Amino acid sequence: MAKLSRPMISPPPQLSKAPTGITGLDQITGGGLPTGRPTLVCGSAGCGKTMLALEFLVRGATQFGEPGVFMMFEENAQELTDNVRSLGFDLDKLVAKKQIVLDHVRVERSEIEETGEYDLEGLFIRLGHAIDAIGAKRVVLDTVEALFAGLPNHAILRAELRRLFRWLKDRGMTTIITGEQGEASITRYGLEEYVADCVITLDHRVAEQICTRRLRVVKYRGTAHGTNEYPFIIGERGMSVLPITSLQLDHRASTERIPSGIAALDAMLGGQGVYRGSSVLFTGASGTGKSSLAAKFAETACRRGERALLFAYEESSEQLLRNMRSIGIALAPWVKKGLLQIQCSRPSMHGLEQHLVMMHEMVLAFRPGVVVVDPISNLSLADSEAEVKPTLMRLIDLVKQLQITSVFTSLTSGGTSATAPEDSQVGVSSLMDTWLLLRNVEFNGERNRLIHVMKSRGMAHSNQVREFVLSDAGIDLRAVYLGGDRVLTGTARVAQEAQERAAAGLRQEEHARKLRQLAAKRKALEAQIAALRTEGEAAEEDVNFAIAQETLQTMNTQQNAGAMAALRGGIKSGNSRTKGSR
């Protein structure tokens, strides 16, 4: 019977897209902006519209071989060149190579009002000339409001807008047109978003005195795209968008184990430490030693020859190095060797999303083996807790995708952590592979630290509580003693140890005394045995002597009897013969 085969279904043709080269944006848009079509980028003042458009143009010219024309209506070419030089964009060089044309068009509102006439014919001629001069594939118009600022007649404005978008389409230009945000609509005139094939909004919001930039693809004709809001920053290397929700739970799970640097802690974790690429969380009240343990992870990674990236939100770099040095954790040599990078900042310096984007950039640039974030609970000071958890989840997913072992610390509520260990400021424990809980216990007039493993996915781990000691000799985990209904730590443990040593000494002395008594008894018994043996031998000798005497006497008696018998019978003893025998 012939095997039936299913007809091959070819995938539908995809919309041609021009990559932007902007980190994250191409991932969100599924490859870039629509080729040969206009894209509208709108937002409020200072949200980054010009930066996005310019980087799209620069990346296109330098990375994808697509020259571009930047036509501006507000700032001039020199101002724009100066503004972006700090980002590493040398527009003068690109202009000299004829990869980019910068054209400043001055629009005078008074002239338009005087003549009463306005159309874009002149603009088309000027723009067409610039495009033809370098064979441009990309065009930026910044901003559309400035272009139509002097046109009070909205009917003409709408007609010209449509004509502008159509003209760009007919020329096959991949275009970005920037626009300002309207009060009740995405754009000021409420028309641009309908005629554009792709609309991207940029947002620059301020909450609790902290600014955060976010990007959203509002529409993208003919293709699927990310629909969420994505945080982005404008950094030293341009714009970076974090495509958070595109990350999937498809990361590889390594079977390699890496040590923590503390042998006793590794022993609690099955004897080999944690899995590479897993996430580790230390939670505890203030002063329980979370930062020290996390720093030890970083130092141990450097000792293995791996890079470590440490984000600190409470101490400066120098303070951290000094404090860790006091407990035997030497971080400074690894910083000098370039294996350890410490990034210190206040949580309030940026919004949470911007912190996340910056972490993303640094991780990708440094490629560490271990990332330490100390503490993540401080990030919640700048944002609501409801926003912190999903953001950290995105960070965890990112490092897991890169097979980077991540170590986080989180502050718990304090003294009640023993009864409510999950009562942390950031409820992320469920996201972690390994969770170690640190606690302070007060007893016998002192305060000591305890540590135990709350969970560790995929490995056997100890259920014992260990005392956690920080000293100038380093970090040490010691066994705790149970006394009554509680564990003994610190001096109570030392006293218990001394008491047990004394008891052991007494038991040893008692055993020695009993052994001595037993030896003396054995010696006495042996002496008695020897005396008895001597007495027995003497008795045996007496008996033997008596037997010998008796034997001798018997023989004498027999001899005497024989002699007497001979004498009585005339028989001479010896050779004497009777007369009859001669």
Tab-separated table of N, CA and C in Angstrom, residues 292 315-329:
chain	number	residue	atom	x	y	z
A	292	SER	N	28.292	39.135	52.466
A	292	SER	CA	29.563	38.410	52.590
A	292	SER	C	29.515	37.099	51.818
A	315	GLU	N	26.661	49.857	49.214
A	315	GLU	CA	28.003	50.291	49.567
A	315	GLU	C	28.734	50.761	48.314
A	316	SER	N	29.705	51.642	48.559
A	316	SER	CA	30.573	52.034	47.453
A	316	SER	C	31.572	50.915	47.191
A	317	SER	N	32.248	51.014	46.081
A	317	SER	CA	33.211	49.978	45.711
A	317	SER	C	34.330	49.866	46.743
A	318	GLU	N	34.867	51.024	47.150
A	318	GLU	CA	35.956	51.006	48.127
A	318	GLU	C	35.487	50.444	49.463
A	319	GLN	N	34.294	50.833	49.858
A	319	GLN	CA	33.762	50.345	51.128
A	319	GLN	C	33.560	48.837	51.069
A	320	LEU	N	33.084	48.376	49.950
A	320	LEU	CA	32.849	46.941	49.804
A	320	LEU	C	34.166	46.174	49.858
A	321	LEU	N	35.181	46.682	49.162
A	321	LEU	CA	36.485	46.004	49.168
A	321	LEU	C	37.059	45.960	50.580
A	322	ARG	N	36.939	47.089	51.291
A	322	ARG	CA	37.477	47.131	52.663
A	322	ARG	C	36.745	46.163	53.579
A	323	ASN	N	35.431	46.181	53.503
A	323	ASN	CA	34.651	45.332	54.401
A	323	ASN	C	34.874	43.855	54.135
A	324	MET	N	34.957	43.502	52.866
A	324	MET	CA	35.177	42.094	52.556
A	324	MET	C	36.589	41.649	52.937
A	325	ARG	N	37.535	42.582	52.811
A	325	ARG	CA	38.917	42.240	53.200
A	325	ARG	C	38.995	41.917	54.686
A	326	SER	N	38.150	42.550	55.496
A	326	SER	CA	38.186	42.324	56.948
A	326	SER	C	37.749	40.922	57.324
A	327	ILE	N	37.096	40.230	56.450
A	327	ILE	CA	36.676	38.855	56.756
A	327	ILE	C	37.346	37.860	55.812
A	328	GLY	N	38.502	38.257	55.286
A	328	GLY	CA	39.308	37.318	54.517
A	328	GLY	C	38.889	37.133	53.071
A	329	ILE	N	38.027	38.018	52.546
A	329	ILE	CA	37.613	37.916	51.140
A	329	ILE	C	38.330	39.024	50.370
